[in-house]
CSV table of C-alpha atoms in Angstrom, one decimal:
chain,number,residue,atom,x,y,z
A,131,MET,CA,-18.6,-8.5,27.4
A,132,THR,CA,-19.0,-9.9,24.4
A,133,GLY,CA,-20.5,-6.3,23.4
A,134,SER,CA,-17.6,-4.5,24.8
A,135,GLY,CA,-15.0,-6.5,23.1
A,136,ASN,CA,-16.6,-6.2,20.0
A,137,GLU,CA,-16.5,-2.4,20.4
A,138,ASN,CA,-13.2,-2.6,21.2
A,139,ALA,CA,-12.3,-4.3,18.7
A,140,GLY,CA,-14.3,-2.4,16.2
A,141,LEU,CA,-12.1,1.1,17.6
A,142,SER,CA,-9.0,-1.0,17.4
A,143,ARG,CA,-10.0,-1.1,13.4
A,144,GLN,CA,-11.1,2.2,12.8
A,145,ARG,CA,-7.7,3.4,14.6
A,146,ARG,CA,-5.2,1.7,12.1
A,147,TYR,CA,-7.2,2.9,9.0
A,148,VAL,CA,-6.7,6.2,10.7
A,149,LEU,CA,-3.0,5.7,11.1
A,150,ALA,CA,-2.6,4.0,7.8
A,151,GLY,CA,-4.3,6.9,6.1
A,152,ILE,CA,-2.0,9.1,7.9
A,153,VAL,CA,1.1,7.6,6.4
A,154,PHE,CA,-0.1,7.8,3.0
A,155,ALA,CA,-1.4,11.2,3.0
A,156,LEU,CA,1.6,12.7,4.7
A,157,GLY,CA,3.5,9.9,2.2
A,158,VAL,CA,2.0,11.4,-0.9
A,159,VAL,CA,3.5,14.7,0.1
A,160,THR,CA,6.7,13.6,0.9
A,161,GLY,CA,6.6,12.1,-2.3
A,162,GLY,CA,5.8,15.7,-4.0
A,163,ILE,CA,8.7,17.2,-1.9
A,164,LEU,CA,10.9,14.4,-3.5
A,165,LEU,CA,9.9,14.7,-6.3
A,166,GLU,CA,13.9,15.4,-7.9
A,167,VAL,CA,15.0,12.4,-6.2
A,168,LEU,CA,12.1,10.2,-6.2
A,169,GLY,CA,13.9,7.7,-9.2
A,170,THR,CA,16.7,7.7,-7.1
A,171,ILE,CA,14.6,6.2,-3.5
A,172,LEU,CA,12.9,3.9,-5.9
A,173,LEU,CA,15.4,2.4,-7.3
A,174,ALA,CA,17.1,2.2,-4.1
A,175,LEU,CA,14.1,0.5,-2.3
A,176,THR,CA,13.8,-1.9,-5.4
A,177,VAL,CA,17.6,-3.2,-4.7
A,178,ALA,CA,17.6,-3.6,-1.1
A,179,TYR,CA,14.4,-6.1,-1.8
A,180,VAL,CA,16.7,-7.9,-3.4
A,181,LEU,CA,20.0,-7.5,-0.9
A,182,VAL,CA,17.7,-9.0,1.6
A,183,PRO,CA,18.3,-12.6,1.8
A,184,VAL,CA,22.3,-11.1,0.9
A,185,GLN,CA,22.0,-9.0,4.5
A,186,ARG,CA,20.3,-12.4,6.5
A,187,TRP,CA,23.3,-14.5,4.6
A,188,PHE,CA,26.0,-12.2,6.4
A,189,VAL,CA,23.8,-12.3,9.6
A,190,ARG,CA,23.8,-16.2,9.7
A,191,ARG,CA,27.8,-16.5,9.0
A,192,GLY,CA,28.3,-14.2,12.5
A,193,LEU,CA,27.8,-9.9,11.1
A,194,THR,CA,26.3,-8.5,13.4
A,195,GLU,CA,22.9,-6.7,12.0
A,196,TRP,CA,25.0,-3.5,11.6
A,197,THR,CA,27.4,-5.0,9.4
A,198,GLY,CA,25.9,-6.8,7.8
A,199,ALA,CA,23.5,-4.1,6.3
A,200,LEU,CA,26.8,-2.7,5.4
A,201,ALA,CA,28.4,-5.6,4.0
A,202,ALA,CA,25.1,-6.4,1.4
A,203,THR,CA,25.2,-2.3,0.8
A,204,LEU,CA,28.7,-2.5,-0.5
A,205,VAL,CA,27.8,-5.6,-2.8
A,206,GLY,CA,25.2,-3.3,-4.2
A,207,PHE,CA,27.6,-0.3,-4.3
A,208,GLY,CA,30.2,-2.6,-6.3
A,209,VAL,CA,27.5,-3.7,-8.4
A,210,ALA,CA,26.3,-0.3,-9.0
A,211,LEU,CA,29.6,0.7,-9.5
A,212,ALA,CA,30.7,-1.8,-11.8
A,213,VAL,CA,27.5,-1.3,-14.3
A,214,SER,CA,27.9,2.8,-14.2
A,215,THR,CA,31.7,3.2,-15.0
A,216,PRO,CA,31.9,1.7,-18.0
A,217,LEU,CA,29.6,3.8,-19.4
A,218,VAL,CA,31.3,6.5,-18.2
A,219,VAL,CA,34.5,5.9,-19.9
A,220,VAL,CA,32.4,5.7,-22.8
A,221,PHE,CA,31.1,8.9,-23.1
A,222,SER,CA,34.1,10.6,-21.6
A,223,LEU,CA,37.1,8.6,-24.3
A,224,ARG,CA,34.8,7.2,-27.5
A,225,LEU,CA,32.6,10.0,-28.0
A,226,GLU,CA,35.1,11.7,-30.7
A,227,GLN,CA,35.2,8.1,-32.2
A,228,VAL,CA,31.2,7.9,-32.3
A,229,VAL,CA,31.1,11.1,-33.9
A,230,ASN,CA,33.7,10.8,-36.7
A,231,ALA,CA,32.4,7.1,-37.6
A,232,VAL,CA,28.8,8.6,-37.9
A,233,ALA,CA,30.1,11.4,-39.6
A,234,ALA,CA,32.3,9.3,-42.4
A,235,LEU,CA,29.0,7.8,-43.6
A,236,PRO,CA,28.4,8.5,-47.3
A,237,ARG,CA,25.7,10.9,-47.7
A,238,GLU,CA,24.2,8.8,-50.2
A,239,LEU,CA,24.0,5.4,-50.6
A,240,SER,CA,23.1,3.2,-54.4
A,241,VAL,CA,21.4,0.2,-53.7
A,242,SER,CA,21.4,-2.1,-57.7
A,243,ALA,CA,18.9,-4.4,-58.4
A,244,PHE,CA,17.0,-5.9,-61.2
A,245,GLY,CA,19.5,-4.3,-63.5
A,246,MET,CA,19.0,-0.8,-62.0
A,247,THR,CA,20.0,1.9,-59.5
A,248,TYR,CA,18.5,3.7,-57.0
A,249,ALA,CA,20.0,6.9,-54.8
A,250,ILE,CA,19.1,6.8,-51.5
A,251,GLU,CA,19.8,10.5,-49.2
A,252,THR,CA,21.1,9.9,-45.8
A,253,GLY,CA,22.5,13.2,-45.1
A,254,ALA,CA,19.3,14.2,-43.1
A,255,VAL,CA,19.6,10.8,-40.7
A,256,GLN,CA,23.6,11.6,-40.4
A,257,THR,CA,22.9,15.1,-39.0
A,258,ALA,CA,19.9,13.8,-37.1
A,259,ALA,CA,22.3,11.3,-35.9
A,260,LEU,CA,25.1,13.5,-35.1
A,261,GLU,CA,23.0,16.1,-32.8
A,262,PHE,CA,21.9,13.3,-31.1
A,263,VAL,CA,24.9,11.9,-30.1
A,264,GLN,CA,26.5,15.8,-29.8
A,265,GLY,CA,23.1,16.5,-27.4
A,266,ALA,CA,23.5,13.5,-25.1
A,267,ALA,CA,27.1,13.3,-24.4
A,268,THR,CA,26.1,17.6,-23.7
A,269,SER,CA,23.5,16.5,-21.4
A,270,PHE,CA,25.6,13.9,-19.6
A,271,ALA,CA,28.4,15.9,-19.1
A,272,LEU,CA,26.3,18.9,-17.2
A,273,ALA,CA,24.1,16.3,-15.4
A,274,LEU,CA,27.5,14.4,-14.0
A,275,PRO,CA,27.7,16.5,-10.5
A,276,VAL,CA,23.5,16.2,-10.2
A,277,LEU,CA,24.4,11.9,-10.8
A,278,ALA,CA,27.1,11.4,-8.3
A,279,ILE,CA,25.4,13.7,-6.0
A,280,LYS,CA,21.9,11.2,-6.7
A,281,PHE,CA,24.6,8.0,-6.5
A,282,ALA,CA,25.7,9.1,-2.8
A,283,LEU,CA,22.4,9.6,-1.9
A,284,PHE,CA,21.1,5.7,-3.5
A,285,VAL,CA,24.1,4.3,-1.3
A,286,VAL,CA,22.8,6.0,2.2
A,287,LEU,CA,19.4,5.3,1.4
A,288,LEU,CA,20.5,1.4,0.4
A,289,PHE,CA,22.1,1.2,3.9
A,290,GLY,CA,19.0,2.2,6.1
A,291,LEU,CA,16.2,0.3,3.9
A,292,LEU,CA,18.4,-2.9,4.6
A,293,LEU,CA,19.7,-1.7,8.0
A,294,LYS,CA,15.5,-1.0,8.8
A,295,GLY,CA,14.0,-3.4,6.0
A,296,ASP,CA,12.3,-5.3,8.9
A,297,ALA,CA,10.6,-2.4,10.8
A,298,ALA,CA,9.5,-1.0,6.9
A,299,GLY,CA,8.1,-4.6,6.6
A,300,ARG,CA,6.1,-4.4,9.7
A,301,ALA,CA,5.1,-0.5,9.2
A,302,ALA,CA,3.7,-1.8,5.5
A,303,ILE,CA,1.7,-5.0,6.7
A,304,ALA,CA,0.2,-3.0,9.6
A,305,PRO,CA,-2.5,-1.2,8.1
A,306,VAL,CA,-3.6,-4.6,6.0
A,307,PRO,CA,-6.4,-7.5,8.0
A,308,TYR,CA,-5.2,-10.6,9.0
A,309,GLU,CA,-7.9,-12.0,6.2
A,310,TYR,CA,-5.8,-10.6,2.9
A,311,ARG,CA,-2.5,-10.7,4.3
A,312,ASP,CA,-1.8,-13.9,2.4
A,313,VAL,CA,-2.6,-11.6,-1.1
A,314,VAL,CA,0.2,-9.0,0.5
A,315,TYR,CA,2.7,-11.7,0.5
A,316,ALA,CA,2.0,-13.3,-3.1
A,317,LEU,CA,2.0,-9.6,-4.5
A,318,ALA,CA,5.7,-9.1,-2.4
A,319,ARG,CA,6.3,-12.5,-3.7
A,320,ARG,CA,5.8,-12.2,-6.9
A,321,ALA,CA,7.6,-8.6,-6.9
A,322,ARG,CA,10.7,-10.3,-5.4
A,323,GLU,CA,10.9,-12.8,-8.2
A,324,THR,CA,10.1,-9.7,-11.3
A,325,LEU,CA,12.9,-7.8,-9.3
A,326,TYR,CA,15.5,-10.8,-9.0
A,327,ALA,CA,14.9,-11.1,-12.9
A,328,ILE,CA,15.4,-8.0,-13.6
A,329,TYR,CA,18.5,-7.5,-11.4
A,330,VAL,CA,20.4,-10.5,-11.2
A,331,LEU,CA,19.2,-12.3,-14.6
A,332,GLN,CA,20.2,-9.5,-16.7
A,333,VAL,CA,23.2,-8.8,-14.7
A,334,ALA,CA,24.5,-12.5,-15.3
A,335,THR,CA,23.3,-12.0,-18.9
A,336,SER,CA,24.9,-8.6,-19.5
A,337,ILE,CA,28.0,-10.3,-18.3
A,338,ALA,CA,28.2,-13.0,-20.5
A,339,THR,CA,27.2,-11.0,-23.5
A,340,PHE,CA,31.0,-9.0,-23.1
A,341,ALA,CA,32.1,-11.9,-22.5
A,342,ALA,CA,31.0,-12.9,-25.8
A,343,ALA,CA,31.5,-9.4,-27.6
A,344,TYR,CA,34.4,-8.1,-26.7
A,345,PRO,CA,36.8,-11.3,-28.2
A,346,LEU,CA,34.1,-11.5,-31.4
A,347,PHE,CA,34.7,-7.7,-32.4
A,348,TRP,CA,38.4,-7.6,-31.2
A,349,GLY,CA,38.6,-10.9,-33.4
A,350,LEU,CA,36.8,-8.6,-36.6
A,351,GLY,CA,39.2,-5.8,-36.5
A,352,TYR,CA,37.7,-3.0,-34.6
A,353,GLU,CA,39.4,-0.4,-33.0
A,354,ALA,CA,36.9,0.0,-30.3
A,355,ALA,CA,35.7,-3.4,-29.6
A,356,LEU,CA,35.8,-2.6,-25.9
A,357,THR,CA,33.1,0.3,-26.4
A,358,LEU,CA,31.2,-1.9,-28.9
A,359,ALA,CA,31.5,-4.7,-25.7
A,360,ILE,CA,30.3,-2.3,-23.5
A,361,ALA,CA,27.4,-1.0,-25.6
A,362,ALA,CA,25.9,-4.6,-26.3
A,363,ALA,CA,26.1,-6.1,-22.4
A,364,VAL,CA,23.9,-2.3,-21.9
A,365,LEU,CA,21.3,-2.7,-24.4
A,366,GLN,CA,21.4,-6.7,-22.9
A,367,PHE,CA,18.8,-4.7,-20.7
A,368,VAL,CA,16.0,-4.0,-23.6
A,369,PRO,CA,13.9,-6.9,-23.7
A,370,ILE,CA,13.4,-8.9,-27.3
A,371,ILE,CA,15.9,-7.0,-29.5
A,372,GLY,CA,18.7,-6.4,-27.3
A,373,PRO,CA,22.3,-6.4,-28.5
A,374,SER,CA,20.9,-6.8,-32.1
A,375,MET,CA,20.3,-3.0,-32.1
A,376,LEU,CA,24.1,-3.0,-32.1
A,377,VAL,CA,24.8,-5.6,-34.6
A,378,ILE,CA,22.3,-4.4,-37.4
A,379,PRO,CA,23.3,-1.0,-37.4
A,380,ILE,CA,27.5,-1.8,-37.4
A,381,ALA,CA,26.4,-4.5,-40.6
A,382,LEU,CA,24.4,-1.8,-42.5
A,383,TYR,CA,27.3,0.6,-42.3
A,384,HIS,CA,29.4,-1.8,-43.8
A,385,VAL,CA,26.7,-2.5,-46.2
A,386,ALA,CA,26.6,1.3,-47.0
A,387,VAL,CA,30.6,1.7,-47.3
A,388,GLY,CA,30.7,-1.9,-49.3
A,389,ASP,CA,32.5,-3.9,-47.6
A,390,LEU,CA,29.9,-7.1,-47.5
A,391,VAL,CA,32.0,-9.7,-46.2
A,392,ALA,CA,32.6,-7.6,-43.0
A,393,ALA,CA,28.6,-7.2,-42.8
A,394,ALA,CA,27.8,-11.1,-43.7
A,395,LEU,CA,30.5,-11.8,-40.7
A,396,LEU,CA,29.2,-9.7,-38.3
A,397,SER,CA,25.4,-10.3,-38.9
A,398,THR,CA,25.7,-14.0,-38.7
A,399,LEU,CA,28.4,-14.4,-36.1
A,400,GLY,CA,27.2,-11.5,-33.9
A,401,LEU,CA,23.4,-12.4,-33.9
A,402,VAL,CA,24.6,-15.6,-32.9
A,403,LEU,CA,27.2,-15.2,-30.3
A,404,ILE,CA,25.7,-11.7,-28.9
A,405,ALA,CA,22.3,-11.5,-29.6
A,406,TRP,CA,21.1,-15.1,-28.8
A,407,LEU,CA,24.2,-17.4,-27.0
A,408,PRO,CA,24.1,-15.3,-23.7
A,409,ASP,CA,20.2,-15.9,-23.4
A,410,VAL,CA,20.5,-19.7,-23.9
A,411,ALA,CA,23.3,-20.4,-21.8
A,412,VAL,CA,22.3,-18.1,-18.9
A,413,ARG,CA,19.3,-17.8,-18.7
A,414,PRO,CA,17.8,-20.8,-17.9
A,415,ARG,CA,20.1,-21.7,-15.4
A,416,LEU,CA,19.2,-18.6,-13.3
A,417,ALA,CA,15.5,-17.9,-14.6
A,418,ARG,CA,14.2,-21.3,-11.8
A,419,ARG,CA,13.7,-17.6,-9.1
A,420,SER,CA,12.4,-15.2,-12.2
A,421,ALA,CA,9.2,-14.4,-11.9
A,422,GLY,CA,8.3,-16.1,-15.3
A,423,LEU,CA,6.9,-13.0,-17.1
A,424,PRO,CA,6.1,-13.9,-20.6
A,425,GLY,CA,8.7,-11.8,-23.0
A,426,SER,CA,5.4,-9.7,-24.5
A,427,LEU,CA,4.7,-8.5,-21.0
A,428,TYR,CA,7.8,-7.9,-20.0
A,429,PHE,CA,8.6,-5.7,-23.1
A,430,VAL,CA,5.4,-3.6,-22.5
A,431,GLY,CA,6.5,-3.1,-18.8
A,432,PHE,CA,9.8,-2.1,-20.2
A,433,THR,CA,8.4,0.4,-22.8
A,434,GLY,CA,5.7,1.8,-20.9
A,435,GLY,CA,7.9,2.5,-18.2
A,436,LEU,CA,10.8,3.9,-19.7
A,437,PHE,CA,8.7,6.6,-21.7
A,438,THR,CA,6.1,7.2,-18.7
A,439,LEU,CA,9.1,7.2,-16.0
A,440,GLY,CA,11.8,7.4,-17.4
A,441,ALA,CA,15.6,5.3,-16.7
A,442,ILE,CA,13.7,4.3,-13.3
A,443,GLY,CA,10.6,3.0,-15.9
A,444,VAL,CA,13.1,0.2,-16.7
A,445,VAL,CA,12.7,-1.3,-13.6
A,446,VAL,CA,9.2,0.2,-12.4
A,447,GLY,CA,6.9,-1.0,-15.5
A,448,PRO,CA,8.0,-4.6,-15.6
A,449,LEU,CA,7.5,-4.6,-12.2
A,450,LEU,CA,4.0,-2.5,-11.8
A,451,VAL,CA,2.7,-5.5,-15.2
A,452,ALA,CA,4.4,-8.4,-13.1
A,453,VAL,CA,2.0,-7.3,-10.0
A,454,PHE,CA,-0.6,-6.9,-11.8
A,455,VAL,CA,-0.6,-10.0,-13.6
A,456,GLU,CA,-0.6,-11.9,-10.4
A,457,ALA,CA,-3.3,-10.1,-8.7
A,458,VAL,CA,-5.4,-10.9,-11.7
A,459,ASP,CA,-4.4,-14.5,-11.0
A,460,LEU,CA,-5.0,-14.1,-7.6
A,461,LEU,CA,-9.0,-12.6,-8.2
A,462,ALA,CA,-9.4,-15.8,-11.0
A,463,ASP,CA,-8.5,-18.5,-8.2
A,464,GLU,CA,-10.5,-17.1,-6.1
A,465,VAL,CA,-13.6,-17.1,-8.3
A,466,ASN,CA,-13.2,-19.7,-10.4
A,467,GLY,CA,-10.8,-22.2,-8.9
A,468,ASP,CA,-9.1,-24.7,-10.5
A,469,ALA,CA,-11.6,-24.5,-13.7
A,470,THR,CA,-10.1,-23.8,-16.8
A,471,PHE,CA,-12.1,-21.2,-19.5
A,472,THR,CA,-12.6,-24.3,-21.7
A,473,ASP,CA,-14.8,-25.4,-18.6
A,474,LEU,CA,-16.3,-22.2,-17.2
A,475,VAL,CA,-17.6,-21.7,-21.3
A,476,GLU,CA,-19.5,-25.3,-21.0
A,477,ASP,CA,-21.0,-24.5,-17.6
A,478,ASP,CA,-22.3,-21.0,-18.9
A,479,HIS,CA,-23.9,-22.8,-21.5
A,480,GLU,CA,-25.3,-24.9,-19.5
A,481,GLY,CA,-27.3,-22.6,-17.4
A,482,PRO,CA,-27.1,-22.9,-13.8
A,483,ALA,CA,-26.7,-26.0,-12.3
A,484,ARG,CA,-29.3,-27.1,-10.2
A,485,ASN,CA,-29.2,-27.0,-6.2
A,486,PRO,CA,-29.3,-30.9,-5.3
A,487,ASP,CA,-31.1,-30.5,-2.3
A,488,GLU,CA,-34.0,-28.4,-3.4
A,489,THR,CA,-36.8,-30.9,-4.1
A,490,GLU,CA,-37.9,-31.3,-7.0
A,491,THR,CA,-42.6,-30.4,-7.8
A,492,THR,CA,-43.9,-31.9,-10.3
A,493,PHE,CA,-47.3,-31.3,-11.7
A,494,GLU,CA,-49.7,-33.8,-12.8
A,495,GLU,CA,-53.0,-34.1,-14.7
A,496,PRO,CA,-55.4,-34.6,-12.8
A,497,ASP,CA,-57.2,-38.1,-14.0
A,498,SER,CA,-60.6,-37.0,-15.6
A,499,LYS,CA,-62.8,-39.5,-13.7
A,500,ALA,CA,-61.2,-38.3,-10.5
A,501,ALA,CA,-61.9,-34.4,-11.8
A,502,ASP,CA,-65.5,-35.4,-12.4
A,503,ASP,CA,-65.9,-36.8,-8.4
């Protein structure tokens, strides 16, 4: 009976692994076919993972699974619409102003220092900037129909994932042996915390950035105050440098045209109120549920994902870095326990510990007289 039971268990495990292999192979083929919309699918997966608690909250309030998924989808749709609409408006209505502002820059700057005047040619930079802005606008206009289709696909996928999230989770965990599922749960927890930090925390910080930037730009007399505030909010998604990428070039523009007072005001108030204050005021209050990923690693994941995968890499890059760090931590805890690096180094220098169960054998010189006998 025991041999038969072990044989059945082995066959069941082998069957599970074969099915997992089939699913993986079909997934690779499907991913190749859907390569053009793979970024949209990944985005929908990550957003659905964050919105699952929202869907469950609606269900606990009396909604059915279907209506709860629909309500959570509407929440995700509203947030995505609120984020994307200002960008479309900026590209549609403010493009001409941006082009005129770049074209109005002097093609030569004069810098005086230590009694000498230096001329800096900026014509080539100005021309390159104009070509970049106009090319980006043209590409965006041509891509609008495709973006609309992908947005519709995103909403449909989001609803389906929220409605069938439990089934997808069961299917994902099924091939994993029971003794390794704690590892999967730990990685899934780190992924959820990272996605929370990327979406919820970043969106909240961006909203706070917009709330601080618009009154500042309006108070300083900028005609495109709304556009600049939207740009500052979007740049908040760029780790470490963030809105300073907007404030510093505008301040340099004022220096170029000789308006040093405006440059000093913007560089001082802008860096404090736009680039620094939202991080200090919002992030600490929402960071309790975030992954606690160091800013340097987040920046590495952000830039690497952006350059390798494009726009979706902004999310996938930090996510993969965070999951990798969690896997390394799990391995270190499994091998080294609670020992610190210093403890391990000291133990290695001391050599392998002696097993107390082993009996110590000593060899003594025999007494010379006894030896003679």
